[in-house]
Short mmCIF file of C-alpha atoms in Angstrom, two decimals:
data_model
loop_
_atom_site.label_atom_id
_atom_site.label_comp_id
_atom_site.label_asym_id
_atom_site.label_seq_id
_atom_site.Cartn_x
_atom_site.Cartn_y
_atom_site.Cartn_z
CA MET G 1 -31.64 7.36 -6.14
CA ALA G 2 -34.16 5.92 -8.60
CA GLY G 3 -34.59 8.16 -11.64
CA ARG G 4 -31.50 10.23 -10.83
CA SER G 5 -28.13 10.19 -12.54
CA PRO G 6 -25.42 8.68 -10.33
CA PRO G 7 -22.96 11.23 -8.89
CA THR G 8 -19.51 11.43 -10.50
CA VAL G 9 -16.03 11.96 -9.01
CA PHE G 10 -13.50 11.22 -11.78
CA SER G 11 -13.88 14.12 -14.24
CA ASP G 12 -13.08 17.84 -14.20
CA ASP G 13 -16.78 18.67 -13.95
CA ALA G 14 -17.57 15.90 -11.45
CA ASP G 15 -20.13 16.32 -8.70
CA VAL G 16 -17.34 15.90 -6.13
CA ARG G 17 -13.68 16.68 -6.89
CA VAL G 18 -10.49 16.13 -4.90
CA GLU G 19 -8.33 19.27 -4.83
CA ASP G 20 -5.09 20.30 -3.11
CA TYR G 21 -4.22 16.75 -2.09
CA ARG G 22 -1.16 16.34 0.11
CA GLN G 23 0.05 13.48 2.23
CA VAL G 24 1.80 13.60 5.58
CA GLY G 25 2.84 10.16 6.74
CA ALA G 26 -0.18 7.89 6.55
CA GLN G 27 -2.70 10.75 6.44
CA GLY G 28 -4.20 12.40 3.39
CA HIS G 29 -5.28 16.05 3.55
CA PHE G 30 -7.45 17.50 0.80
CA ARG G 31 -10.49 19.55 -0.16
CA LEU G 32 -13.66 18.01 -1.53
CA VAL G 33 -15.28 20.49 -3.90
CA ARG G 34 -18.97 19.81 -4.54
CA GLN G 35 -21.35 21.40 -7.00
CA ASP G 36 -23.58 23.92 -5.22
CA LYS G 37 -22.43 22.71 -1.80
CA ALA G 38 -19.90 23.82 0.81
CA ILE G 39 -16.31 22.72 0.32
CA LEU G 40 -15.21 20.05 2.80
CA GLN G 41 -11.71 20.10 4.32
CA VAL G 42 -10.85 16.46 4.94
CA THR G 43 -8.19 14.59 6.89
CA LEU G 44 -8.26 10.89 6.04
CA ASN G 45 -6.39 8.19 7.95
CA ALA G 46 -5.62 6.32 4.74
CA PRO G 47 -2.75 7.40 2.48
CA GLY G 48 -2.73 7.79 -1.27
CA ARG G 49 -4.76 9.76 -3.76
CA HIS G 50 -6.69 6.60 -4.62
CA ASN G 51 -8.13 6.61 -1.10
CA ALA G 52 -9.06 10.28 -1.45
CA LEU G 53 -10.98 9.37 -4.61
CA ASN G 54 -12.71 6.55 -2.73
CA ALA G 55 -13.69 9.08 -0.08
CA ALA G 56 -14.98 11.44 -2.78
CA ALA G 57 -17.21 8.67 -4.14
CA ALA G 58 -18.63 8.00 -0.68
CA VAL G 59 -19.22 11.72 -0.11
CA ALA G 60 -20.93 12.04 -3.49
CA VAL G 61 -23.45 9.38 -2.51
CA ALA G 62 -23.89 10.75 1.01
CA THR G 63 -24.47 14.26 -0.35
CA GLU G 64 -26.98 12.93 -2.88
CA GLU G 65 -28.84 11.23 -0.03
CA GLY G 66 -28.96 14.44 2.01
CA ILE G 67 -26.65 13.39 4.84
CA ASP G 68 -25.48 16.29 7.00
CA ASP G 69 -21.97 17.61 6.31
CA ARG G 70 -20.94 17.23 9.96
CA ALA G 71 -21.88 13.56 9.90
CA ILE G 72 -19.95 13.10 6.65
CA LEU G 73 -16.81 14.67 8.12
CA ARG G 74 -17.08 12.67 11.35
CA ALA G 75 -17.32 9.46 9.35
CA LEU G 76 -14.30 10.33 7.20
CA GLU G 77 -12.14 11.45 10.10
CA SER G 78 -12.96 8.36 12.20
CA PHE G 79 -12.19 5.95 9.36
CA GLN G 80 -9.19 3.81 10.30
CA GLY G 81 -8.80 1.83 7.11
CA THR G 82 -9.37 -1.87 6.57
CA GLY G 83 -7.32 -4.92 7.43
CA ARG G 84 -4.26 -5.53 5.24
CA ARG G 85 -4.73 -2.28 3.32
CA PHE G 86 -1.66 -0.17 4.08
CA ASP G 87 -1.92 -1.61 7.59
CA PHE G 88 0.75 -0.01 9.80
CA LEU G 89 2.00 -2.70 12.20
CA GLY G 90 4.63 -0.65 14.00
CA GLU G 91 8.41 -0.60 13.93
CA PHE G 92 10.91 -3.33 14.67
CA PRO G 93 14.52 -2.71 15.77
CA LEU G 94 17.17 -3.92 13.37
CA ALA G 95 19.19 -5.17 16.32
CA GLU G 96 16.67 -8.01 16.53
CA VAL G 97 17.23 -9.16 12.94
CA ASN G 98 20.72 -8.12 11.84
CA GLY G 99 22.41 -6.44 14.78
CA LYS G 100 22.47 -3.02 13.12
CA PRO G 101 21.31 0.22 14.74
CA GLY G 102 18.06 1.81 13.66
CA SER G 103 14.63 0.42 12.93
CA ALA G 104 12.24 -0.38 10.12
CA MET G 105 8.62 0.63 9.71
CA LEU G 106 6.37 -2.31 8.84
CA ILE G 107 3.32 -2.05 6.58
CA ASP G 108 1.15 -4.96 5.45
CA ASP G 109 -0.90 -4.62 2.27
CA TYR G 110 -3.19 -7.07 0.47
CA GLY G 111 -2.90 -5.47 -2.97
CA HIS G 112 -1.85 -8.01 -5.60
CA HIS G 113 -2.78 -6.38 -8.94
CA PRO G 114 -0.14 -4.11 -10.53
CA THR G 115 -2.41 -1.08 -10.20
CA GLU G 116 -2.88 -1.75 -6.49
CA VAL G 117 0.82 -2.37 -5.92
CA ASP G 118 1.65 0.86 -7.77
CA ALA G 119 -0.79 2.81 -5.57
CA THR G 120 0.79 1.35 -2.43
CA ILE G 121 4.30 2.26 -3.57
CA LYS G 122 3.24 5.80 -4.47
CA ALA G 123 1.58 6.25 -1.07
CA ALA G 124 4.71 5.02 0.69
CA ARG G 125 6.95 7.35 -1.33
CA ALA G 126 4.66 10.32 -0.71
CA GLY G 127 4.42 9.76 3.03
CA TRP G 128 8.04 8.81 3.74
CA PRO G 129 10.19 10.09 0.86
CA ASP G 130 13.46 9.68 2.77
CA LYS G 131 12.95 6.01 3.64
CA ASN G 132 14.67 3.06 2.01
CA LEU G 133 11.63 1.35 0.47
CA VAL G 134 11.85 -2.43 0.76
CA MET G 135 9.11 -4.68 -0.60
CA VAL G 136 8.50 -8.32 0.20
CA PHE G 137 6.16 -9.43 -2.60
CA GLN G 138 4.27 -12.61 -3.34
CA PRO G 139 2.66 -12.90 -6.78
CA HIS G 140 -0.86 -14.34 -6.63
CA ARG G 141 -1.89 -16.96 -9.21
CA TYR G 142 0.13 -18.08 -12.21
CA THR G 143 -2.51 -16.85 -14.65
CA ARG G 144 -2.43 -13.32 -13.22
CA THR G 145 1.37 -13.33 -13.29
CA ARG G 146 1.33 -14.45 -16.93
CA ASP G 147 -1.37 -12.03 -18.07
CA LEU G 148 0.09 -8.99 -16.27
CA TYR G 149 3.75 -9.98 -16.43
CA ASP G 150 5.11 -6.76 -17.97
CA ASP G 151 2.96 -4.61 -15.71
CA PHE G 152 4.35 -6.36 -12.64
CA ALA G 153 7.90 -5.99 -13.94
CA ASN G 154 7.41 -2.26 -14.51
CA VAL G 155 5.77 -1.56 -11.15
CA LEU G 156 8.19 -3.57 -9.05
CA THR G 157 11.21 -1.66 -10.35
CA GLN G 158 10.04 1.38 -8.34
CA VAL G 159 11.22 0.08 -4.95
CA ASP G 160 14.74 0.30 -3.54
CA ALA G 161 14.99 -3.37 -2.64
CA LEU G 162 12.76 -6.30 -3.59
CA LEU G 163 12.36 -9.74 -2.10
CA MET G 164 10.03 -12.07 -3.97
CA LEU G 165 8.38 -15.23 -2.75
CA ASP G 166 7.23 -18.01 -5.04
CA VAL G 167 3.85 -17.49 -6.71
CA TYR G 168 0.92 -18.32 -4.46
CA PRO G 169 -0.94 -20.77 -6.72
CA ALA G 170 -4.46 -20.56 -5.28
CA GLY G 171 -5.10 -24.01 -6.72
CA GLU G 172 -3.54 -23.35 -10.14
CA ALA G 173 -0.92 -25.47 -11.84
CA PRO G 174 2.43 -23.79 -12.60
CA ILE G 175 2.77 -22.01 -15.95
CA PRO G 176 6.23 -21.94 -17.56
CA GLY G 177 7.64 -18.41 -17.61
CA ALA G 178 5.00 -17.10 -15.19
CA ASP G 179 6.95 -17.91 -12.05
CA SER G 180 8.80 -15.74 -9.56
CA ARG G 181 12.24 -16.76 -10.78
CA SER G 182 11.40 -15.58 -14.31
CA LEU G 183 9.89 -12.36 -13.01
CA CYS G 184 12.98 -11.66 -10.89
CA ARG G 185 15.17 -12.23 -13.94
CA THR G 186 13.12 -9.79 -16.02
CA ILE G 187 13.15 -7.12 -13.32
CA ARG G 188 16.89 -7.52 -12.84
CA GLY G 189 17.34 -7.00 -16.57
CA ARG G 190 15.72 -3.55 -16.27
CA GLY G 191 18.78 -2.48 -14.29
CA LYS G 192 16.95 -0.58 -11.53
CA VAL G 193 16.65 -3.11 -8.71
CA ASP G 194 18.24 -6.50 -8.06
CA PRO G 195 15.46 -8.77 -6.75
CA ILE G 196 16.14 -11.49 -4.22
CA LEU G 197 14.20 -14.71 -4.73
CA VAL G 198 12.95 -16.19 -1.45
CA PRO G 199 12.45 -19.92 -2.06
CA ASP G 200 11.04 -20.59 1.40
CA SER G 201 8.89 -18.11 3.32
CA ALA G 202 10.54 -19.30 6.54
CA GLN G 203 13.75 -17.66 5.28
CA ALA G 204 12.12 -14.33 4.49
CA ALA G 205 12.99 -12.53 7.73
CA GLU G 206 16.62 -13.63 7.55
CA MET G 207 16.95 -12.61 3.89
CA LEU G 208 15.16 -9.33 4.58
CA ALA G 209 17.73 -8.50 7.24
CA SER G 210 20.47 -8.44 4.60
CA VAL G 211 18.97 -5.41 2.80
CA LEU G 212 17.84 -3.27 5.74
CA THR G 213 19.80 -0.07 6.36
CA GLY G 214 18.36 1.40 9.56
CA ASN G 215 16.07 3.88 7.79
CA ASP G 216 13.64 1.53 6.12
CA LEU G 217 9.99 1.16 5.28
CA VAL G 218 9.12 -2.49 4.69
CA LEU G 219 6.04 -3.25 2.58
CA VAL G 220 4.78 -6.82 2.88
CA GLN G 221 2.66 -7.07 -0.25
CA GLY G 222 0.33 -9.73 -1.61
CA ALA G 223 -2.87 -11.73 -1.25
CA GLY G 224 -1.61 -15.24 -0.55
CA ASN G 225 -0.13 -16.44 2.73
CA ILE G 226 2.44 -13.65 2.84
CA GLY G 227 0.58 -11.96 5.69
CA LYS G 228 2.16 -14.43 8.10
CA ILE G 229 5.56 -12.86 7.37
CA ALA G 230 4.23 -9.47 8.43
CA ARG G 231 2.79 -11.01 11.59
CA HIS G 232 6.12 -12.67 12.38
CA LEU G 233 7.99 -9.37 12.00
CA ALA G 234 5.36 -7.61 14.08
CA GLU G 235 5.86 -10.13 16.88
CA ILE G 236 9.57 -9.30 17.21
CA LYS G 237 9.15 -5.55 17.34
CA LEU G 238 10.19 -3.96 20.62
CA ILE G 239 9.51 -0.33 19.71
CA PRO G 240 6.12 0.84 21.03
CA GLN G 241 3.75 1.92 18.28
CA LYS G 242 3.35 5.67 18.04
CA THR G 243 0.02 7.42 18.22
CA GLU G 244 -1.51 8.83 15.05
CA GLU G 245 -0.50 12.34 16.16
CA GLU G 246 3.11 11.30 16.81
CA ARG G 247 3.40 9.48 13.48
CA HIS G 248 2.08 12.40 11.48
CA GLY G 249 3.84 15.18 13.37
#
């Protein structure tokens, strides 16, 4: 691409634009409109408009390099996402955790910046608008929590129930006021959700059980060691995972 301007995807006159985006479950459906090229109808096995924009960027480069449209579509439609990025782990029956009827969907996501967390929440709401959205969140680094404190507080008020682990320090020393207890207090003061502080990750499953209703989507969110909670919940599930076609109708 030496000597050529890089393709664009984020403006109204971009080389590749996302149009008519809609989400069904964990799949995104949209058109990719390209300058002087055929429109591509895309189904992407990754939810959220942010993933559609990522796909548009990849298509812009592939188009610039002269890759055949059929190869582009095959690559997009075969993409199954990446580990710990809106990673659907199945469903677990509530009878196994709190004796109630029903089940909870389980999704594991690595996002730990407010923008990433916001995108995950929006994708969950778009795909399953009738679900009780429960997030188990672990802030990552005291400095990030301090620097983006208000952003975290704003984003985390969007869920229906919130459980928060202690900050994963990643080698950092604690910073007064940039801890999970303080963040829970601030979020509670917004009056939209009443966070539950989880002082020990070993108690997370038990504390999670107290907020599940039988029609839940559980997001396990963060970049520290929180992934082990998702793995623990995945191990107790007894409901067979559905195929992509069954999940998306």
